[in-house]
PDB file of C-alpha atoms in Angstrom:
ATOM      1  CA  MET U  20     -11.304   5.188 -14.004  1.00 42.00           C
ATOM      2  CA  SER U  21     -12.789   8.302 -12.369  1.00 47.00           C
ATOM      3  CA  ALA U  22     -15.665   8.718  -9.933  1.00 49.00           C
ATOM      4  CA  GLU U  23     -18.103   8.790 -12.853  1.00 46.00           C
ATOM      5  CA  SER U  24     -16.767   5.710 -14.643  1.00 50.00           C
ATOM      6  CA  LYS U  25     -18.559   2.423 -14.968  1.00 60.00           C
ATOM      7  CA  SER U  26     -17.729  -0.160 -12.294  1.00 91.00           C
ATOM      8  CA  MET U  27     -16.379  -3.520 -13.435  1.00 96.00           C
ATOM      9  CA  SER U  28     -18.299  -6.724 -12.913  1.00 97.00           C
ATOM     10  CA  VAL U  29     -16.761  -9.500 -10.826  1.00 98.00           C
ATOM     11  CA  ASP U  30     -15.689 -11.354 -13.976  1.00 97.00           C
ATOM     12  CA  GLU U  31     -14.108  -8.202 -15.342  1.00 98.00           C
ATOM     13  CA  LEU U  32     -12.365  -7.640 -12.024  1.00 98.00           C
ATOM     14  CA  LYS U  33     -10.859 -11.121 -12.219  1.00 98.00           C
ATOM     15  CA  VAL U  34      -9.416 -10.340 -15.638  1.00 97.00           C
ATOM     16  CA  GLN U  35      -8.102  -7.020 -14.329  1.00 98.00           C
ATOM     17  CA  GLY U  36      -6.554  -8.817 -11.378  1.00 98.00           C
ATOM     18  CA  ARG U  37      -4.637 -11.173 -13.640  1.00 98.00           C
ATOM     19  CA  THR U  38      -3.240  -8.179 -15.528  1.00 98.00           C
ATOM     20  CA  ILE U  39      -2.169  -6.595 -12.224  1.00 98.00           C
ATOM     21  CA  ARG U  40      -0.509  -9.834 -11.151  1.00 98.00           C
ATOM     22  CA  GLU U  41       1.433 -10.066 -14.394  1.00 98.00           C
ATOM     23  CA  LEU U  42       2.597  -6.477 -14.054  1.00 98.00           C
ATOM     24  CA  ILE U  43       3.748  -7.113 -10.465  1.00 98.00           C
ATOM     25  CA  ILE U  44       5.830 -10.048 -11.626  1.00 98.00           C
ATOM     26  CA  ARG U  45       7.299  -8.235 -14.628  1.00 98.00           C
ATOM     27  CA  MET U  46       8.294  -5.057 -12.745  1.00 98.00           C
ATOM     28  CA  THR U  47       9.930  -6.879  -9.802  1.00 98.00           C
ATOM     29  CA  THR U  48      11.792  -9.276 -12.107  1.00 98.00           C
ATOM     30  CA  ALA U  49      12.980  -6.323 -14.207  1.00 98.00           C
ATOM     31  CA  ALA U  50      14.135  -4.619 -11.005  1.00 98.00           C
ATOM     32  CA  GLY U  51      15.911  -7.698  -9.718  1.00 97.00           C
ATOM     33  CA  SER U  52      14.497  -6.897  -6.272  1.00 96.00           C
ATOM     34  CA  GLY U  53      11.253  -6.218  -4.504  1.00 96.00           C
ATOM     35  CA  HIS U  54       8.381  -8.065  -2.878  1.00 97.00           C
ATOM     36  CA  PRO U  55       6.235  -9.869  -5.443  1.00 97.00           C
ATOM     37  CA  SER U  56       4.734 -12.446  -3.072  1.00 97.00           C
ATOM     38  CA  SER U  57       3.616  -9.775  -0.581  1.00 97.00           C
ATOM     39  CA  SER U  58       2.041  -7.852  -3.424  1.00 98.00           C
ATOM     40  CA  LEU U  59       0.289 -10.819  -5.017  1.00 98.00           C
ATOM     41  CA  SER U  60      -1.704 -11.647  -1.854  1.00 98.00           C
ATOM     42  CA  ALA U  61      -3.336  -8.206  -1.900  1.00 98.00           C
ATOM     43  CA  VAL U  62      -4.469  -8.124  -5.526  1.00 98.00           C
ATOM     44  CA  GLU U  63      -8.175  -8.867  -5.121  1.00 98.00           C
ATOM     45  CA  VAL U  64      -8.771  -6.181  -2.486  1.00 98.00           C
ATOM     46  CA  VAL U  65      -6.735  -3.543  -4.366  1.00 98.00           C
ATOM     47  CA  THR U  66      -8.479  -4.471  -7.646  1.00 98.00           C
ATOM     48  CA  ALA U  67     -11.894  -4.075  -6.012  1.00 98.00           C
ATOM     49  CA  LEU U  68     -10.896  -0.718  -4.517  1.00 98.00           C
ATOM     50  CA  PHE U  69      -9.717   0.769  -7.788  1.00 98.00           C
ATOM     51  CA  PHE U  70     -12.021  -0.897 -10.300  1.00 98.00           C
ATOM     52  CA  GLY U  71     -15.071  -2.151  -8.412  1.00 98.00           C
ATOM     53  CA  GLY U  72     -16.781   1.192  -7.939  1.00 97.00           C
ATOM     54  CA  ILE U  73     -15.523   1.586  -4.380  1.00 98.00           C
ATOM     55  CA  MET U  74     -13.030   4.449  -4.528  1.00 98.00           C
ATOM     56  CA  LYS U  75     -13.582   7.874  -6.070  1.00 97.00           C
ATOM     57  CA  TYR U  76     -10.484   9.191  -7.844  1.00 97.00           C
ATOM     58  CA  ASP U  77      -9.349  10.971 -10.974  1.00 97.00           C
ATOM     59  CA  PRO U  78      -5.932  10.107 -12.442  1.00 97.00           C
ATOM     60  CA  LYS U  79      -5.895  13.467 -14.262  1.00 97.00           C
ATOM     61  CA  LYS U  80      -6.467  15.302 -10.977  1.00 97.00           C
ATOM     62  CA  PRO U  81      -4.583  13.241  -8.377  1.00 97.00           C
ATOM     63  CA  HIS U  82      -4.949  16.001  -5.748  1.00 96.00           C
ATOM     64  CA  TRP U  83      -8.709  16.450  -6.250  1.00 97.00           C
ATOM     65  CA  ALA U  84     -10.022  17.294  -2.796  1.00 96.00           C
ATOM     66  CA  GLY U  85     -13.025  14.965  -3.077  1.00 97.00           C
ATOM     67  CA  ARG U  86     -11.002  11.843  -3.844  1.00 97.00           C
ATOM     68  CA  ASP U  87     -11.017   8.828  -1.582  1.00 98.00           C
ATOM     69  CA  ARG U  88      -7.646   8.025   0.005  1.00 98.00           C
ATOM     70  CA  PHE U  89      -5.847   4.681  -0.118  1.00 98.00           C
ATOM     71  CA  ILE U  90      -2.859   4.235   2.175  1.00 98.00           C
ATOM     72  CA  LEU U  91      -0.667   1.152   1.789  1.00 98.00           C
ATOM     73  CA  SER U  92       0.731   0.722   5.253  1.00 98.00           C
ATOM     74  CA  LYS U  93       2.567  -2.469   4.200  1.00 97.00           C
ATOM     75  CA  GLY U  94       4.623  -0.274   1.911  1.00 97.00           C
ATOM     76  CA  HIS U  95       6.991  -3.010   0.742  1.00 97.00           C
ATOM     77  CA  ALA U  96       4.047  -4.364  -1.309  1.00 98.00           C
ATOM     78  CA  VAL U  97       3.958  -1.173  -3.400  1.00 98.00           C
ATOM     79  CA  PRO U  98       4.177  -3.095  -6.726  1.00 98.00           C
ATOM     80  CA  VAL U  99       0.464  -3.931  -6.324  1.00 98.00           C
ATOM     81  CA  LEU U 100      -0.313  -0.235  -5.938  1.00 98.00           C
ATOM     82  CA  TYR U 101       1.863   0.799  -8.874  1.00 98.00           C
ATOM     83  CA  ALA U 102       0.225  -1.866 -11.035  1.00 98.00           C
ATOM     84  CA  ALA U 103      -3.302  -0.728 -10.075  1.00 98.00           C
ATOM     85  CA  MET U 104      -2.423   2.924 -10.646  1.00 98.00           C
ATOM     86  CA  ALA U 105      -0.931   2.102 -14.039  1.00 98.00           C
ATOM     87  CA  GLU U 106      -4.088   0.267 -15.069  1.00 98.00           C
ATOM     88  CA  ALA U 107      -6.187   3.162 -13.750  1.00 97.00           C
ATOM     89  CA  GLY U 108      -4.328   5.659 -15.942  1.00 97.00           C
ATOM     90  CA  TYR U 109      -2.008   7.511 -13.588  1.00 98.00           C
ATOM     91  CA  PHE U 110       0.937   6.483 -15.784  1.00 98.00           C
ATOM     92  CA  THR U 111       1.674   3.717 -18.306  1.00 98.00           C
ATOM     93  CA  PRO U 112       2.447   0.104 -17.373  1.00 98.00           C
ATOM     94  CA  GLU U 113       5.738   0.470 -19.253  1.00 98.00           C
ATOM     95  CA  GLU U 114       6.883   3.178 -16.848  1.00 98.00           C
ATOM     96  CA  THR U 115       6.660   0.759 -13.929  1.00 98.00           C
ATOM     97  CA  MET U 116       9.519  -1.237 -15.444  1.00 98.00           C
ATOM     98  CA  THR U 117      11.850   1.354 -13.900  1.00 98.00           C
ATOM     99  CA  LEU U 118      10.934   0.067 -10.435  1.00 98.00           C
ATOM    100  CA  ARG U 119      13.858   0.497  -8.009  1.00 97.00           C
ATOM    101  CA  LYS U 120      16.111   1.881 -10.712  1.00 97.00           C
ATOM    102  CA  LEU U 121      18.385   4.841  -9.852  1.00 95.00           C
ATOM    103  CA  GLY U 122      16.462   8.064 -10.272  1.00 95.00           C
ATOM    104  CA  SER U 123      13.068   6.413 -10.846  1.00 97.00           C
ATOM    105  CA  LYS U 124      10.000   7.719  -9.063  1.00 97.00           C
ATOM    106  CA  PHE U 125       8.931   4.074  -8.702  1.00 98.00           C
ATOM    107  CA  GLU U 126      10.739   3.554  -5.450  1.00 98.00           C
ATOM    108  CA  GLY U 127      10.767   0.341  -3.454  1.00 97.00           C
ATOM    109  CA  HIS U 128       8.326   1.855  -0.978  1.00 98.00           C
ATOM    110  CA  PRO U 129       5.657   4.531  -1.624  1.00 98.00           C
ATOM    111  CA  ASN U 130       7.022   8.064  -1.637  1.00 98.00           C
ATOM    112  CA  MET U 131       4.360  10.783  -1.823  1.00 98.00           C
ATOM    113  CA  LYS U 132       7.047  13.394  -2.509  1.00 97.00           C
ATOM    114  CA  ARG U 133       8.025  11.638  -5.740  1.00 96.00           C
ATOM    115  CA  MET U 134       4.709  10.509  -7.151  1.00 98.00           C
ATOM    116  CA  ASP U 135       1.287  12.143  -7.486  1.00 97.00           C
ATOM    117  CA  GLY U 136      -1.452   9.783  -6.376  1.00 97.00           C
ATOM    118  CA  ILE U 137       0.518   8.314  -3.488  1.00 98.00           C
ATOM    119  CA  GLU U 138      -1.196   9.445  -0.279  1.00 98.00           C
ATOM    120  CA  ALA U 139       1.494   8.489   2.251  1.00 98.00           C
ATOM    121  CA  SER U 140       5.166   7.581   2.360  1.00 98.00           C
ATOM    122  CA  THR U 141       5.167   4.219   4.098  1.00 97.00           C
ATOM    123  CA  GLY U 142       7.498   1.341   4.793  1.00 89.00           C
ATOM    124  CA  SER U 143       8.179   1.840   8.498  1.00 92.00           C
ATOM    125  CA  LEU U 144       5.569  -0.704   9.512  1.00 95.00           C
ATOM    126  CA  GLY U 145       2.798   0.200  11.945  1.00 96.00           C
ATOM    127  CA  GLN U 146       2.327   3.825  10.904  1.00 97.00           C
ATOM    128  CA  GLY U 147      -0.229   3.644   8.080  1.00 98.00           C
ATOM    129  CA  LEU U 148      -3.348   3.372  10.222  1.00 98.00           C
ATOM    130  CA  SER U 149      -2.372   6.464  12.204  1.00 98.00           C
ATOM    131  CA  ILE U 150      -1.897   8.397   8.961  1.00 98.00           C
ATOM    132  CA  GLY U 151      -5.290   7.167   7.757  1.00 98.00           C
ATOM    133  CA  ILE U 152      -6.884   8.394  10.937  1.00 98.00           C
ATOM    134  CA  GLY U 153      -5.436  11.835  10.285  1.00 98.00           C
ATOM    135  CA  HIS U 154      -7.032  11.892   6.851  1.00 98.00           C
ATOM    136  CA  ALA U 155     -10.373  10.620   8.206  1.00 98.00           C
ATOM    137  CA  LEU U 156     -10.416  13.180  11.026  1.00 98.00           C
ATOM    138  CA  ALA U 157      -9.656  15.951   8.537  1.00 98.00           C
ATOM    139  CA  GLY U 158     -12.550  14.784   6.398  1.00 98.00           C
ATOM    140  CA  LYS U 159     -14.950  14.921   9.328  1.00 97.00           C
ATOM    141  CA  MET U 160     -13.693  18.379  10.396  1.00 97.00           C
ATOM    142  CA  ASP U 161     -14.138  19.668   6.836  1.00 97.00           C
ATOM    143  CA  SER U 162     -17.543  17.985   6.411  1.00 97.00           C
ATOM    144  CA  ALA U 163     -16.081  16.246   3.348  1.00 97.00           C
ATOM    145  CA  ASP U 164     -17.580  13.039   1.994  1.00 95.00           C
ATOM    146  CA  TYR U 165     -14.428  11.176   1.059  1.00 98.00           C
ATOM    147  CA  ASN U 166     -13.505   7.798   2.566  1.00 98.00           C
ATOM    148  CA  VAL U 167     -10.125   6.530   3.710  1.00 98.00           C
ATOM    149  CA  PHE U 168      -8.880   2.993   3.126  1.00 98.00           C
ATOM    150  CA  VAL U 169      -5.753   1.604   4.815  1.00 98.00           C
ATOM    151  CA  MET U 170      -4.177  -1.763   4.036  1.00 98.00           C
ATOM    152  CA  LEU U 171      -1.967  -3.316   6.720  1.00 98.00           C
ATOM    153  CA  GLY U 172       0.018  -6.518   6.763  1.00 97.00           C
ATOM    154  CA  ASP U 173      -0.633  -9.030   9.523  1.00 95.00           C
ATOM    155  CA  GLY U 174       3.017  -8.921  10.557  1.00 95.00           C
ATOM    156  CA  GLU U 175       2.792  -5.229  11.431  1.00 96.00           C
ATOM    157  CA  LEU U 176      -0.037  -5.856  13.912  1.00 96.00           C
ATOM    158  CA  GLY U 177       2.728  -6.553  16.404  1.00 95.00           C
ATOM    159  CA  GLU U 178       3.454  -2.806  16.477  1.00 96.00           C
ATOM    160  CA  GLY U 179       1.886  -1.045  19.456  1.00 97.00           C
ATOM    161  CA  GLN U 180       1.070   2.057  17.396  1.00 97.00           C
ATOM    162  CA  VAL U 181      -1.523   0.030  15.481  1.00 98.00           C
ATOM    163  CA  TRP U 182      -3.524  -0.548  18.656  1.00 98.00           C
ATOM    164  CA  GLU U 183      -3.243   3.048  19.818  1.00 98.00           C
ATOM    165  CA  ALA U 184      -4.639   3.955  16.411  1.00 98.00           C
ATOM    166  CA  ALA U 185      -7.418   1.389  16.755  1.00 98.00           C
ATOM    167  CA  ALA U 186      -8.532   2.952  20.031  1.00 98.00           C
ATOM    168  CA  THR U 187      -8.385   6.465  18.572  1.00 98.00           C
ATOM    169  CA  ALA U 188     -10.471   5.549  15.502  1.00 98.00           C
ATOM    170  CA  HIS U 189     -13.185   4.212  17.787  1.00 98.00           C
ATOM    171  CA  LYS U 190     -13.038   7.272  20.061  1.00 98.00           C
ATOM    172  CA  TYR U 191     -13.785   9.603  17.163  1.00 98.00           C
ATOM    173  CA  LYS U 192     -16.333   7.227  15.538  1.00 98.00           C
ATOM    174  CA  LEU U 193     -14.567   7.339  12.181  1.00 98.00           C
ATOM    175  CA  GLY U 194     -17.189   5.792   9.984  1.00 98.00           C
ATOM    176  CA  ASN U 195     -15.281   7.156   6.958  1.00 98.00           C
ATOM    177  CA  LEU U 196     -12.335   4.841   7.720  1.00 98.00           C
ATOM    178  CA  THR U 197     -11.970   1.263   6.484  1.00 98.00           C
ATOM    179  CA  ALA U 198      -8.879  -0.773   7.292  1.00 98.00           C
ATOM    180  CA  ILE U 199      -7.938  -4.053   5.652  1.00 98.00           C
ATOM    181  CA  VAL U 200      -5.498  -6.523   7.107  1.00 98.00           C
ATOM    182  CA  ASP U 201      -3.909  -8.601   4.365  1.00 97.00           C
ATOM    183  CA  GLN U 202      -3.589 -11.676   6.521  1.00 97.00           C
ATOM    184  CA  ASN U 203      -1.314 -13.827   4.373  1.00 94.00           C
ATOM    185  CA  GLY U 204       0.241 -15.575   7.344  1.00 90.00           C
ATOM    186  CA  TYR U 205       3.854 -14.574   6.796  1.00 89.00           C
ATOM    187  CA  GLN U 206       6.287 -11.784   7.541  1.00 91.00           C
ATOM    188  CA  GLN U 207       9.961 -11.289   6.842  1.00 88.00           C
ATOM    189  CA  THR U 208      11.293 -13.795   9.342  1.00 89.00           C
ATOM    190  CA  GLY U 209       8.640 -16.518   9.076  1.00 89.00           C
ATOM    191  CA  ALA U 210       5.023 -17.358   9.819  1.00 90.00           C
ATOM    192  CA  THR U 211       3.230 -14.688  11.772  1.00 91.00           C
ATOM    193  CA  LYS U 212       1.771 -17.268  14.179  1.00 92.00           C
ATOM    194  CA  ASP U 213       5.329 -18.243  15.144  1.00 92.00           C
ATOM    195  CA  VAL U 214       6.795 -14.712  15.343  1.00 93.00           C
ATOM    196  CA  LEU U 215       3.910 -13.184  17.340  1.00 92.00           C
ATOM    197  CA  ASN U 216       0.503 -14.852  17.174  1.00 90.00           C
ATOM    198  CA  MET U 217      -2.107 -12.105  17.058  1.00 87.00           C
ATOM    199  CA  SER U 218      -5.202 -14.257  16.457  1.00 86.00           C
ATOM    200  CA  SER U 219      -8.028 -13.562  16.420  1.00 94.00           C
ATOM    201  CA  VAL U 220      -7.570 -10.266  14.590  1.00 97.00           C
ATOM    202  CA  ALA U 221     -11.284  -9.664  14.050  1.00 97.00           C
ATOM    203  CA  ASP U 222     -12.094 -10.240  17.722  1.00 97.00           C
ATOM    204  CA  LYS U 223      -9.360  -7.854  18.805  1.00 97.00           C
ATOM    205  CA  PHE U 224     -10.613  -5.017  16.597  1.00 98.00           C
ATOM    206  CA  ALA U 225     -14.219  -5.730  17.641  1.00 98.00           C
ATOM    207  CA  ALA U 226     -13.079  -5.336  21.250  1.00 98.00           C
ATOM    208  CA  PHE U 227     -11.710  -1.920  20.293  1.00 98.00           C
ATOM    209  CA  GLY U 228     -15.155  -0.923  18.997  1.00 98.00           C
ATOM    210  CA  TRP U 229     -14.745  -1.566  15.275  1.00 98.00           C
ATOM    211  CA  HIS U 230     -17.228  -3.119  12.885  1.00 98.00           C
ATOM    212  CA  THR U 231     -15.447  -6.234  11.637  1.00 98.00           C
ATOM    213  CA  GLN U 232     -15.664  -8.646   8.738  1.00 98.00           C
ATOM    214  CA  GLU U 233     -13.648 -11.750   7.906  1.00 98.00           C
ATOM    215  CA  ILE U 234     -13.341 -12.814   4.296  1.00 98.00           C
ATOM    216  CA  GLU U 235     -11.444 -15.117   1.948  1.00 98.00           C
ATOM    217  CA  GLY U 236      -9.411 -12.244   0.547  1.00 98.00           C
ATOM    218  CA  ASN U 237      -8.326 -13.944  -2.666  1.00 98.00           C
ATOM    219  CA  ASP U 238     -11.962 -14.447  -3.636  1.00 98.00           C
ATOM    220  CA  GLN U 239     -12.703 -11.469  -5.885  1.00 98.00           C
ATOM    221  CA  GLU U 240     -16.446 -11.455  -5.212  1.00 98.00           C
ATOM    222  CA  ALA U 241     -15.914 -11.680  -1.444  1.00 98.00           C
ATOM    223  CA  ALA U 242     -13.460  -8.782  -1.511  1.00 98.00           C
ATOM    224  CA  LEU U 243     -15.879  -6.606  -3.449  1.00 98.00           C
ATOM    225  CA  LYS U 244     -18.844  -7.424  -1.236  1.00 98.00           C
ATOM    226  CA  ALA U 245     -16.910  -6.709   1.949  1.00 98.00           C
ATOM    227  CA  LEU U 246     -15.872  -3.286   0.708  1.00 98.00           C
ATOM    228  CA  GLN U 247     -19.417  -2.544  -0.391  1.00 98.00           C
ATOM    229  CA  ALA U 248     -20.707  -3.535   3.041  1.00 97.00           C
ATOM    230  CA  ALA U 249     -18.153  -1.290   4.703  1.00 97.00           C
ATOM    231  CA  GLN U 250     -19.609   1.693   2.845  1.00 95.00           C
ATOM    232  CA  ALA U 251     -22.891   1.202   4.716  1.00 95.00           C
ATOM    233  CA  VAL U 252     -21.205   1.589   8.117  1.00 97.00           C
ATOM    234  CA  THR U 253     -21.148   5.265   9.050  1.00 95.00           C
ATOM    235  CA  ASP U 254     -20.937   5.385  12.846  1.00 96.00           C
ATOM    236  CA  GLN U 255     -17.763   3.371  13.553  1.00 98.00           C
ATOM    237  CA  PRO U 256     -14.568   2.352  11.733  1.00 98.00           C
ATOM    238  CA  THR U 257     -14.569  -0.919   9.777  1.00 98.00           C
ATOM    239  CA  MET U 258     -11.913  -3.617   9.787  1.00 98.00           C
ATOM    240  CA  ILE U 259     -11.863  -6.245   7.019  1.00 98.00           C
ATOM    241  CA  VAL U 260      -9.665  -9.198   7.909  1.00 98.00           C
ATOM    242  CA  SER U 261      -8.692 -10.480   4.478  1.00 98.00           C
ATOM    243  CA  GLN U 262      -7.389 -14.043   4.809  1.00 98.00           C
ATOM    244  CA  THR U 263      -5.082 -14.486   1.859  1.00 98.00           C
ATOM    245  CA  GLN U 264      -2.173 -16.570   0.580  1.00 97.00           C
ATOM    246  CA  LYS U 265       1.195 -15.017  -0.041  1.00 96.00           C
ATOM    247  CA  GLY U 266       2.074 -15.371  -3.700  1.00 96.00           C
ATOM    248  CA  PHE U 267      -1.526 -16.221  -4.624  1.00 97.00           C
ATOM    249  CA  GLY U 268      -1.823 -16.985  -8.322  1.00 97.00           C
ATOM    250  CA  ILE U 269       1.605 -18.582  -8.638  1.00 97.00           C
ATOM    251  CA  LEU U 270       1.688 -20.721  -5.481  1.00 96.00           C
ATOM    252  CA  PRO U 271       2.468 -23.995  -7.316  1.00 95.00           C
ATOM    253  CA  LEU U 272       5.714 -22.454  -8.579  1.00 95.00           C
ATOM    254  CA  LEU U 273       6.707 -21.157  -5.140  1.00 95.00           C
ATOM    255  CA  GLU U 274       5.924 -24.536  -3.594  1.00 95.00           C
ATOM    256  CA  ALA U 275       8.147 -26.184  -6.204  1.00 95.00           C
ATOM    257  CA  GLU U 276      10.886 -23.729  -5.229  1.00 94.00           C
ATOM    258  CA  GLY U 277      10.488 -24.844  -1.619  1.00 94.00           C
ATOM    259  CA  ASP U 278       9.635 -21.370  -0.300  1.00 93.00           C
ATOM    260  CA  VAL U 279       6.016 -20.339   0.007  1.00 91.00           C
ATOM    261  CA  ASN U 280       6.996 -17.181   1.901  1.00 92.00           C
ATOM    262  CA  TYR U 281       9.376 -15.966  -0.835  1.00 93.00           C
ATOM    263  CA  HIS U 282       9.782 -12.722   1.054  1.00 92.00           C
ATOM    264  CA  GLY U 283      11.646  -9.890  -0.657  1.00 93.00           C
ATOM    265  CA  LYS U 284      12.772 -12.004  -3.604  1.00 94.00           C
ATOM    266  CA  PRO U 285      12.004 -11.327  -7.276  1.00 96.00           C
ATOM    267  CA  LEU U 286      11.369 -14.205  -9.631  1.00 97.00           C
ATOM    268  CA  SER U 287      14.158 -15.032 -12.033  1.00 97.00           C
ATOM    269  CA  PRO U 288      13.359 -14.251 -15.705  1.00 97.00           C
ATOM    270  CA  GLU U 289      12.801 -17.951 -16.380  1.00 97.00           C
ATOM    271  CA  LEU U 290      10.535 -18.401 -13.373  1.00 97.00           C
ATOM    272  CA  ALA U 291       8.682 -15.171 -14.189  1.00 97.00           C
ATOM    273  CA  GLU U 292       7.749 -16.470 -17.636  1.00 97.00           C
ATOM    274  CA  LYS U 293       6.472 -19.681 -16.085  1.00 97.00           C
ATOM    275  CA  ALA U 294       4.464 -17.649 -13.575  1.00 97.00           C
ATOM    276  CA  ILE U 295       2.892 -15.505 -16.297  1.00 97.00           C
ATOM    277  CA  ALA U 296       2.025 -18.594 -18.306  1.00 96.00           C
ATOM    278  CA  LEU U 297       0.370 -20.036 -15.191  1.00 96.00           C
ATOM    279  CA  LEU U 298      -1.666 -16.850 -14.701  1.00 96.00           C
ATOM    280  CA  GLU U 299      -2.847 -16.996 -18.318  1.00 92.00           C
ATOM    281  CA  GLN U 300      -4.209 -20.498 -17.695  1.00 89.00           C
ATOM    282  CA  SER U 301      -6.272 -19.383 -14.685  1.00 82.00           C
TER     283      SER U 301
END
């Protein structure tokens, strides 16, 4: 999909999202490692960005100066980005099956030095928003019309750098910057409310001078509408607090396993086939 391509309808986006979910499961199971549950919570937003007519990009020209930028600050969830890029035509879905294999460019976290189309090497949590601000400032200085999108995890909001970045984005009135918090309620060591309760996220960013929205992030239509609304805001940065569920799409299976966090664990081949069958029923 390039800047000139037809945007998908909400129903088409839902179908695309199921394909992305299946690819996430297959690549992490093939790898025997990775973060499927952290990736699955972000599918609707990433699907809307790539296929809902929000982002301008060209898989054949990944360094096109006019492209919009997407930075995955929660870099451990890179399977969702690889899956979207595969479906968009940057490479084939089959290539993603080398995820985390020795010598593969499909590393466990995004590496812009290894793969065209990756805008930032992330994984050290808390840094993505600052990188996005750099891109957005450069766009303003160059009078360019591209937009910058940054997805953070709610666990990384405990990093002080995020809030320094929030203040900076407001100072420079970065209307070309949209951040999304994938608020799935969990981080590596447990529920975010127990590790460091940062509620209410929207109120905090509003206090920093951001335009804010709160959505049910696993609702495909809500994700698309929020991103469309963000495009109309040009005088301040936008924060979309996307309230999601970790492992969305296969939650009944994770509940049966007794672990709804399922952080950093691939599904076994047997469980993966059950998960894919469950997705096909949805």
